[in-house]
Amino acid sequence: AQSVTQLDSQVPVFEEAPVELRCNYSSSVSVYLFWYVQYPNQGLQLLLKYLSGSTLVKGINGFEAEFNKSQTSFHLRKPSVHISDTAEYFCAVSENNAGNMLTFGGGTRLMVKP
Amino acid sequence: IAGITQAPTSQILAAGRRMTLRCTQDMRHNAMYWYRQDLGLGLRLIHYSNTAGTTGKGEVPDGYSVSRANTDDFPLTLASAVPSQTSVYFCASSAAGEPYNEQFFGPGTRLTVL
């Protein structure tokens, strides 16, 4: 069975600084990988996804993530954050033979300070 | 605007009471899901339905039941609520029961069981 670990529960960063949110997964088969964002008091929305092909995936709001199969990682990055990026970020994985089962990490709270 | 609605927005419930959380989508999606969100644990799948008339168990199904009488509605029932079911519950849907189809999330129901 797959599992997802988000290594940082909280990441404080100043506005306009770069940020990296870390995600590692465990699976014995090929996987699909996702990052979701949850703004305060809202549901989750998809930020980006890796299904196949290029390992560098670009998403909405200037975020990107890189799939590293050898390190089983899918870290999320943004070169310059804004106050409006303050939110909870979830990494999720689905094994490509597991139908619709998404397994989520515990989440990382990104706190952007002025 | 098309999407997923959940009701109620929040609820305080006495232990032992029965409660049904409602979820309706108007996107004609085949698949629907119920998750619970707990601090540090991310989202965990409770039950899912790949199509009307079928349901399946997720990671944490005990104490919950679901039904899928039609495409649009996917209610979640707690037959006899317990304090450990205090959580935020999210309903989601996707175009088909495949992981590469984006899951769209509702705004959530905050449930407190006393």
PDB file of C-alpha atoms in Angstrom:
ATOM      1  CA  ALA A   1       0.000   0.000   0.000  1.00  0.00           C
ATOM      2  CA  GLN A   2       1.149   3.508  -0.714  1.00  0.00           C
ATOM      3  CA  SER A   3       1.969   6.120   1.894  1.00  0.00           C
ATOM      4  CA  VAL A   4       2.897   9.791   1.794  1.00  0.00           C
ATOM      5  CA  THR A   5       5.099  11.764   4.152  1.00  0.00           C
ATOM      6  CA  GLN A   6       5.220  15.528   4.256  1.00  0.00           C
ATOM      7  CA  LEU A   7       8.297  16.271   6.269  1.00  0.00           C
ATOM      8  CA  ASP A   8       7.337  19.732   7.504  1.00  0.00           C
ATOM      9  CA  SER A   9       4.084  20.442   9.300  1.00  0.00           C
ATOM     10  CA  GLN A  10       4.667  24.202   9.112  1.00  0.00           C
ATOM     11  CA  VAL A  11       6.858  26.358   6.896  1.00  0.00           C
ATOM     12  CA  PRO A  12       7.166  30.059   7.750  1.00  0.00           C
ATOM     13  CA  VAL A  13       8.641  32.241   5.014  1.00  0.00           C
ATOM     14  CA  PHE A  14       8.866  35.917   4.218  1.00  0.00           C
ATOM     15  CA  GLU A  15       7.029  37.396   1.263  1.00  0.00           C
ATOM     16  CA  GLU A  16       8.956  37.246  -2.047  1.00  0.00           C
ATOM     17  CA  ALA A  17      11.270  34.530  -0.714  1.00  0.00           C
ATOM     18  CA  PRO A  18      11.492  31.111  -2.410  1.00  0.00           C
ATOM     19  CA  VAL A  19       9.869  28.106  -0.797  1.00  0.00           C
ATOM     20  CA  GLU A  20      10.065  24.332  -1.064  1.00  0.00           C
ATOM     21  CA  LEU A  21       7.495  22.004   0.498  1.00  0.00           C
ATOM     22  CA  ARG A  22       8.764  18.459   0.752  1.00  0.00           C
ATOM     23  CA  CYS A  23       6.886  15.277  -0.069  1.00  0.00           C
ATOM     24  CA  ASN A  24       8.112  11.697  -0.098  1.00  0.00           C
ATOM     25  CA  TYR A  25       6.057   8.673  -0.982  1.00  0.00           C
ATOM     26  CA  SER A  26       6.301   4.948  -0.691  1.00  0.00           C
ATOM     27  CA  SER A  27       4.893   2.520  -3.227  1.00  0.00           C
ATOM     28  CA  SER A  28       5.844  -0.742  -4.872  1.00  0.00           C
ATOM     29  CA  VAL A  29       4.288   0.183  -8.219  1.00  0.00           C
ATOM     30  CA  SER A  30       4.064   3.164 -10.536  1.00  0.00           C
ATOM     31  CA  VAL A  31       2.207   6.134  -9.104  1.00  0.00           C
ATOM     32  CA  TYR A  32       0.407   9.322  -9.981  1.00  0.00           C
ATOM     33  CA  LEU A  33       1.285  12.317  -7.785  1.00  0.00           C
ATOM     34  CA  PHE A  34      -0.691  15.399  -6.845  1.00  0.00           C
ATOM     35  CA  TRP A  35      -0.444  18.602  -4.864  1.00  0.00           C
ATOM     36  CA  TYR A  36      -3.637  20.155  -3.497  1.00  0.00           C
ATOM     37  CA  VAL A  37      -4.038  23.534  -1.774  1.00  0.00           C
ATOM     38  CA  GLN A  38      -6.583  24.361   0.913  1.00  0.00           C
ATOM     39  CA  TYR A  39      -7.225  28.011   1.706  1.00  0.00           C
ATOM     40  CA  PRO A  40      -8.750  28.815   5.108  1.00  0.00           C
ATOM     41  CA  ASN A  41     -12.285  27.480   5.549  1.00  0.00           C
ATOM     42  CA  GLN A  42     -12.403  26.076   2.034  1.00  0.00           C
ATOM     43  CA  GLY A  43     -12.222  22.701   0.343  1.00  0.00           C
ATOM     44  CA  LEU A  44      -9.192  21.435  -1.516  1.00  0.00           C
ATOM     45  CA  GLN A  45      -8.300  22.437  -5.060  1.00  0.00           C
ATOM     46  CA  LEU A  46      -5.788  20.837  -7.379  1.00  0.00           C
ATOM     47  CA  LEU A  47      -2.510  22.715  -7.735  1.00  0.00           C
ATOM     48  CA  LEU A  48      -0.711  20.341 -10.099  1.00  0.00           C
ATOM     49  CA  LYS A  49      -0.319  16.673 -10.975  1.00  0.00           C
ATOM     50  CA  TYR A  50       2.233  14.252 -12.379  1.00  0.00           C
ATOM     51  CA  LEU A  51       0.873  11.408 -14.474  1.00  0.00           C
ATOM     52  CA  SER A  52       3.745  10.613 -16.837  1.00  0.00           C
ATOM     53  CA  GLY A  53       6.287  12.269 -19.119  1.00  0.00           C
ATOM     54  CA  SER A  54       8.315  15.290 -18.070  1.00  0.00           C
ATOM     55  CA  THR A  55       9.324  15.103 -14.435  1.00  0.00           C
ATOM     56  CA  LEU A  56       8.969  18.867 -13.963  1.00  0.00           C
ATOM     57  CA  VAL A  57       5.327  19.792 -13.623  1.00  0.00           C
ATOM     58  CA  LYS A  58       3.989  23.326 -13.624  1.00  0.00           C
ATOM     59  CA  GLY A  59       0.781  24.235 -11.842  1.00  0.00           C
ATOM     60  CA  ILE A  60      -1.369  27.210 -11.038  1.00  0.00           C
ATOM     61  CA  ASN A  61      -0.233  30.320  -9.179  1.00  0.00           C
ATOM     62  CA  GLY A  62       3.425  29.913 -10.206  1.00  0.00           C
ATOM     63  CA  PHE A  63       3.994  26.617  -8.381  1.00  0.00           C
ATOM     64  CA  GLU A  64       5.945  23.724  -9.826  1.00  0.00           C
ATOM     65  CA  ALA A  65       6.987  20.291  -8.623  1.00  0.00           C
ATOM     66  CA  GLU A  66       9.583  17.774  -9.680  1.00  0.00           C
ATOM     67  CA  PHE A  67       9.087  14.029  -9.660  1.00  0.00           C
ATOM     68  CA  ASN A  68      12.213  12.178  -8.593  1.00  0.00           C
ATOM     69  CA  LYS A  69      11.681   8.446  -8.927  1.00  0.00           C
ATOM     70  CA  SER A  70      15.005   7.388  -7.406  1.00  0.00           C
ATOM     71  CA  GLN A  71      14.371   9.467  -4.293  1.00  0.00           C
ATOM     72  CA  THR A  72      10.590   8.807  -4.327  1.00  0.00           C
ATOM     73  CA  SER A  73       9.987  12.514  -3.889  1.00  0.00           C
ATOM     74  CA  PHE A  74       7.650  15.119  -5.349  1.00  0.00           C
ATOM     75  CA  HIS A  75       8.691  18.437  -3.790  1.00  0.00           C
ATOM     76  CA  LEU A  76       6.692  21.591  -4.450  1.00  0.00           C
ATOM     77  CA  ARG A  77       8.486  24.865  -5.171  1.00  0.00           C
ATOM     78  CA  LYS A  78       7.758  28.499  -5.846  1.00  0.00           C
ATOM     79  CA  PRO A  79      10.516  31.039  -6.550  1.00  0.00           C
ATOM     80  CA  SER A  80       8.735  33.982  -4.898  1.00  0.00           C
ATOM     81  CA  VAL A  81       5.770  33.632  -2.569  1.00  0.00           C
ATOM     82  CA  HIS A  82       2.976  36.079  -1.876  1.00  0.00           C
ATOM     83  CA  ILE A  83       0.881  36.664   1.215  1.00  0.00           C
ATOM     84  CA  SER A  84      -2.020  35.088  -0.680  1.00  0.00           C
ATOM     85  CA  ASP A  85      -0.115  31.767  -0.832  1.00  0.00           C
ATOM     86  CA  THR A  86      -0.728  31.275   2.884  1.00  0.00           C
ATOM     87  CA  ALA A  87      -2.629  27.984   2.999  1.00  0.00           C
ATOM     88  CA  GLU A  88      -2.403  24.291   3.783  1.00  0.00           C
ATOM     89  CA  TYR A  89      -0.752  22.171   1.092  1.00  0.00           C
ATOM     90  CA  PHE A  90      -1.351  18.458   0.683  1.00  0.00           C
ATOM     91  CA  CYS A  91       0.656  15.967  -1.312  1.00  0.00           C
ATOM     92  CA  ALA A  92      -1.268  12.911  -2.529  1.00  0.00           C
ATOM     93  CA  VAL A  93      -0.457   9.704  -4.369  1.00  0.00           C
ATOM     94  CA  SER A  94      -2.451   7.160  -6.291  1.00  0.00           C
ATOM     95  CA  GLU A  95      -1.053   3.855  -7.458  1.00  0.00           C
ATOM     96  CA  ASN A  96      -1.858   3.382 -11.117  1.00  0.00           C
ATOM     97  CA  ASN A  97      -3.510   0.037 -10.419  1.00  0.00           C
ATOM     98  CA  ALA A  98      -5.537   1.265  -7.425  1.00  0.00           C
ATOM     99  CA  GLY A  99      -8.457   2.827  -9.221  1.00  0.00           C
ATOM    100  CA  ASN A 100      -9.608   5.967  -7.488  1.00  0.00           C
ATOM    101  CA  MET A 101      -7.777   5.632  -4.196  1.00  0.00           C
ATOM    102  CA  LEU A 102      -5.905   8.803  -3.237  1.00  0.00           C
ATOM    103  CA  THR A 103      -3.630   8.714  -0.211  1.00  0.00           C
ATOM    104  CA  PHE A 104      -2.853  12.098   1.305  1.00  0.00           C
ATOM    105  CA  GLY A 105       0.078  13.287   3.354  1.00  0.00           C
ATOM    106  CA  GLY A 106      -0.474  15.048   6.653  1.00  0.00           C
ATOM    107  CA  GLY A 107      -0.271  18.509   5.131  1.00  0.00           C
ATOM    108  CA  THR A 108       2.125  21.460   5.358  1.00  0.00           C
ATOM    109  CA  ARG A 109       0.939  24.835   6.540  1.00  0.00           C
ATOM    110  CA  LEU A 110       2.689  27.566   4.559  1.00  0.00           C
ATOM    111  CA  MET A 111       2.735  30.828   6.454  1.00  0.00           C
ATOM    112  CA  VAL A 112       3.893  33.819   4.404  1.00  0.00           C
ATOM    113  CA  LYS A 113       4.911  36.801   6.477  1.00  0.00           C
ATOM    114  CA  PRO A 114       5.181  40.413   5.259  1.00  0.00           C
TER     115      PRO A 114
ATOM    116  CA  ILE B   1     -21.893  27.950 -10.441  1.00  0.00           C
ATOM    117  CA  ALA B   2     -21.633  24.190 -10.849  1.00  0.00           C
ATOM    118  CA  GLY B   3     -19.924  22.238  -8.119  1.00  0.00           C
ATOM    119  CA  ILE B   4     -20.430  20.342  -4.898  1.00  0.00           C
ATOM    120  CA  THR B   5     -22.605  21.438  -2.032  1.00  0.00           C
ATOM    121  CA  GLN B   6     -22.489  20.007   1.475  1.00  0.00           C
ATOM    122  CA  ALA B   7     -24.908  20.409   4.340  1.00  0.00           C
ATOM    123  CA  PRO B   8     -24.834  21.302   7.104  1.00  0.00           C
ATOM    124  CA  THR B   9     -21.855  23.653   7.229  1.00  0.00           C
ATOM    125  CA  SER B  10     -21.279  22.730  10.839  1.00  0.00           C
ATOM    126  CA  GLN B  11     -23.017  20.675  13.498  1.00  0.00           C
ATOM    127  CA  ILE B  12     -22.662  19.908  17.183  1.00  0.00           C
ATOM    128  CA  LEU B  13     -24.002  16.484  18.012  1.00  0.00           C
ATOM    129  CA  ALA B  14     -24.501  14.511  21.188  1.00  0.00           C
ATOM    130  CA  ALA B  15     -22.797  11.145  21.343  1.00  0.00           C
ATOM    131  CA  GLY B  16     -25.089   8.294  20.404  1.00  0.00           C
ATOM    132  CA  ARG B  17     -27.187  10.380  18.019  1.00  0.00           C
ATOM    133  CA  ARG B  18     -27.656   9.539  14.350  1.00  0.00           C
ATOM    134  CA  MET B  19     -26.478  12.083  11.782  1.00  0.00           C
ATOM    135  CA  THR B  20     -26.527  12.278   8.004  1.00  0.00           C
ATOM    136  CA  LEU B  21     -24.173  14.583   6.148  1.00  0.00           C
ATOM    137  CA  ARG B  22     -25.477  15.548   2.750  1.00  0.00           C
ATOM    138  CA  CYS B  23     -23.508  15.937  -0.465  1.00  0.00           C
ATOM    139  CA  THR B  24     -24.827  16.922  -3.874  1.00  0.00           C
ATOM    140  CA  GLN B  25     -22.941  17.527  -7.115  1.00  0.00           C
ATOM    141  CA  ASP B  26     -24.260  18.923 -10.373  1.00  0.00           C
ATOM    142  CA  MET B  27     -21.328  18.034 -12.623  1.00  0.00           C
ATOM    143  CA  ARG B  28     -22.734  14.596 -13.573  1.00  0.00           C
ATOM    144  CA  HIS B  29     -19.571  12.982 -12.219  1.00  0.00           C
ATOM    145  CA  ASN B  30     -19.594   9.199 -11.950  1.00  0.00           C
ATOM    146  CA  ALA B  31     -17.401   8.886  -8.877  1.00  0.00           C
ATOM    147  CA  MET B  32     -17.922  10.400  -5.434  1.00  0.00           C
ATOM    148  CA  TYR B  33     -15.933  10.207  -2.209  1.00  0.00           C
ATOM    149  CA  TRP B  34     -16.135  11.031   1.473  1.00  0.00           C
ATOM    150  CA  TYR B  35     -13.019  12.041   3.426  1.00  0.00           C
ATOM    151  CA  ARG B  36     -12.398  13.120   6.968  1.00  0.00           C
ATOM    152  CA  GLN B  37      -9.689  15.670   7.759  1.00  0.00           C
ATOM    153  CA  ASP B  38      -7.880  15.566  11.074  1.00  0.00           C
ATOM    154  CA  LEU B  39      -4.929  17.704  12.119  1.00  0.00           C
ATOM    155  CA  GLY B  40      -1.629  16.134  11.132  1.00  0.00           C
ATOM    156  CA  LEU B  41      -3.284  13.212   9.386  1.00  0.00           C
ATOM    157  CA  GLY B  42      -4.335  14.889   6.151  1.00  0.00           C
ATOM    158  CA  LEU B  43      -7.451  13.542   4.482  1.00  0.00           C
ATOM    159  CA  ARG B  44      -8.444   9.925   4.896  1.00  0.00           C
ATOM    160  CA  LEU B  45     -10.935   8.183   2.631  1.00  0.00           C
ATOM    161  CA  ILE B  46     -14.044   6.881   4.401  1.00  0.00           C
ATOM    162  CA  HIS B  47     -16.171   5.515   1.553  1.00  0.00           C
ATOM    163  CA  TYR B  48     -16.387   5.960  -2.178  1.00  0.00           C
ATOM    164  CA  SER B  49     -18.723   5.231  -5.069  1.00  0.00           C
ATOM    165  CA  ASN B  50     -17.573   4.661  -8.632  1.00  0.00           C
ATOM    166  CA  THR B  51     -21.076   4.928 -10.049  1.00  0.00           C
ATOM    167  CA  ALA B  52     -24.685   5.133  -8.921  1.00  0.00           C
ATOM    168  CA  GLY B  53     -25.751   1.952  -7.164  1.00  0.00           C
ATOM    169  CA  THR B  54     -22.256   0.912  -6.040  1.00  0.00           C
ATOM    170  CA  THR B  55     -20.181   1.832  -2.993  1.00  0.00           C
ATOM    171  CA  GLY B  56     -16.862   0.771  -1.514  1.00  0.00           C
ATOM    172  CA  LYS B  57     -14.922   1.076   1.726  1.00  0.00           C
ATOM    173  CA  GLY B  58     -11.960   3.369   2.086  1.00  0.00           C
ATOM    174  CA  GLU B  59      -9.258   3.551   4.712  1.00  0.00           C
ATOM    175  CA  VAL B  60     -11.465   4.417   7.726  1.00  0.00           C
ATOM    176  CA  PRO B  61     -15.019   3.108   7.093  1.00  0.00           C
ATOM    177  CA  ASP B  62     -15.961   1.910  10.596  1.00  0.00           C
ATOM    178  CA  GLY B  63     -18.919   3.758  12.098  1.00  0.00           C
ATOM    179  CA  TYR B  64     -19.984   5.234   8.749  1.00  0.00           C
ATOM    180  CA  SER B  65     -22.325   4.153   5.970  1.00  0.00           C
ATOM    181  CA  VAL B  66     -23.127   5.576   2.556  1.00  0.00           C
ATOM    182  CA  SER B  67     -25.641   5.111  -0.228  1.00  0.00           C
ATOM    183  CA  ARG B  68     -25.678   6.153  -3.873  1.00  0.00           C
ATOM    184  CA  ALA B  69     -29.242   6.016  -5.128  1.00  0.00           C
ATOM    185  CA  ASN B  70     -28.559   8.434  -7.985  1.00  0.00           C
ATOM    186  CA  THR B  71     -25.660  10.204  -9.705  1.00  0.00           C
ATOM    187  CA  ASP B  72     -25.948  13.505  -7.853  1.00  0.00           C
ATOM    188  CA  ASP B  73     -26.299  12.585  -4.176  1.00  0.00           C
ATOM    189  CA  PHE B  74     -23.946  10.747  -1.831  1.00  0.00           C
ATOM    190  CA  PRO B  75     -25.048  11.012   1.823  1.00  0.00           C
ATOM    191  CA  LEU B  76     -22.812   9.890   4.685  1.00  0.00           C
ATOM    192  CA  THR B  77     -24.514   8.526   7.803  1.00  0.00           C
ATOM    193  CA  LEU B  78     -23.150   8.138  11.310  1.00  0.00           C
ATOM    194  CA  ALA B  79     -25.510   5.624  12.916  1.00  0.00           C
ATOM    195  CA  SER B  80     -24.423   6.328  16.488  1.00  0.00           C
ATOM    196  CA  ALA B  81     -21.912   9.172  16.738  1.00  0.00           C
ATOM    197  CA  VAL B  82     -18.868   8.958  19.006  1.00  0.00           C
ATOM    198  CA  PRO B  83     -16.450  11.741  20.030  1.00  0.00           C
ATOM    199  CA  SER B  84     -13.671  10.287  17.842  1.00  0.00           C
ATOM    200  CA  GLN B  85     -15.809  11.171  14.836  1.00  0.00           C
ATOM    201  CA  THR B  86     -15.284  14.853  15.569  1.00  0.00           C
ATOM    202  CA  SER B  87     -13.677  16.046  12.352  1.00  0.00           C
ATOM    203  CA  VAL B  88     -14.111  18.055   9.175  1.00  0.00           C
ATOM    204  CA  TYR B  89     -15.781  16.012   6.468  1.00  0.00           C
ATOM    205  CA  PHE B  90     -15.230  16.634   2.785  1.00  0.00           C
ATOM    206  CA  CYS B  91     -17.191  15.251  -0.110  1.00  0.00           C
ATOM    207  CA  ALA B  92     -15.512  15.062  -3.509  1.00  0.00           C
ATOM    208  CA  SER B  93     -16.352  13.905  -7.014  1.00  0.00           C
ATOM    209  CA  SER B  94     -14.516  13.056 -10.218  1.00  0.00           C
ATOM    210  CA  ALA B  95     -15.508  12.412 -13.806  1.00  0.00           C
ATOM    211  CA  ALA B  96     -14.739   8.714 -13.552  1.00  0.00           C
ATOM    212  CA  GLY B  97     -13.247   6.259 -11.120  1.00  0.00           C
ATOM    213  CA  GLU B  98      -9.718   6.891 -12.353  1.00  0.00           C
ATOM    214  CA  PRO B  99      -6.963   8.621 -10.400  1.00  0.00           C
ATOM    215  CA  TYR B 100      -5.975  10.919 -13.205  1.00  0.00           C
ATOM    216  CA  ASN B 101      -9.341  12.617 -13.255  1.00  0.00           C
ATOM    217  CA  GLU B 102      -9.235  15.564 -10.889  1.00  0.00           C
ATOM    218  CA  GLN B 103     -11.249  15.252  -7.731  1.00  0.00           C
ATOM    219  CA  PHE B 104     -13.366  18.332  -6.982  1.00  0.00           C
ATOM    220  CA  PHE B 105     -14.034  19.041  -3.319  1.00  0.00           C
ATOM    221  CA  GLY B 106     -16.973  20.525  -1.478  1.00  0.00           C
ATOM    222  CA  PRO B 107     -16.577  23.207   1.211  1.00  0.00           C
ATOM    223  CA  GLY B 108     -16.728  20.710   4.070  1.00  0.00           C
ATOM    224  CA  THR B 109     -18.858  20.009   7.137  1.00  0.00           C
ATOM    225  CA  ARG B 110     -17.370  20.620  10.570  1.00  0.00           C
ATOM    226  CA  LEU B 111     -18.802  18.040  12.970  1.00  0.00           C
ATOM    227  CA  THR B 112     -18.319  18.085  16.733  1.00  0.00           C
ATOM    228  CA  VAL B 113     -19.491  15.085  18.761  1.00  0.00           C
ATOM    229  CA  LEU B 114     -19.775  15.699  22.493  1.00  0.00           C
TER     230      LEU B 114
END
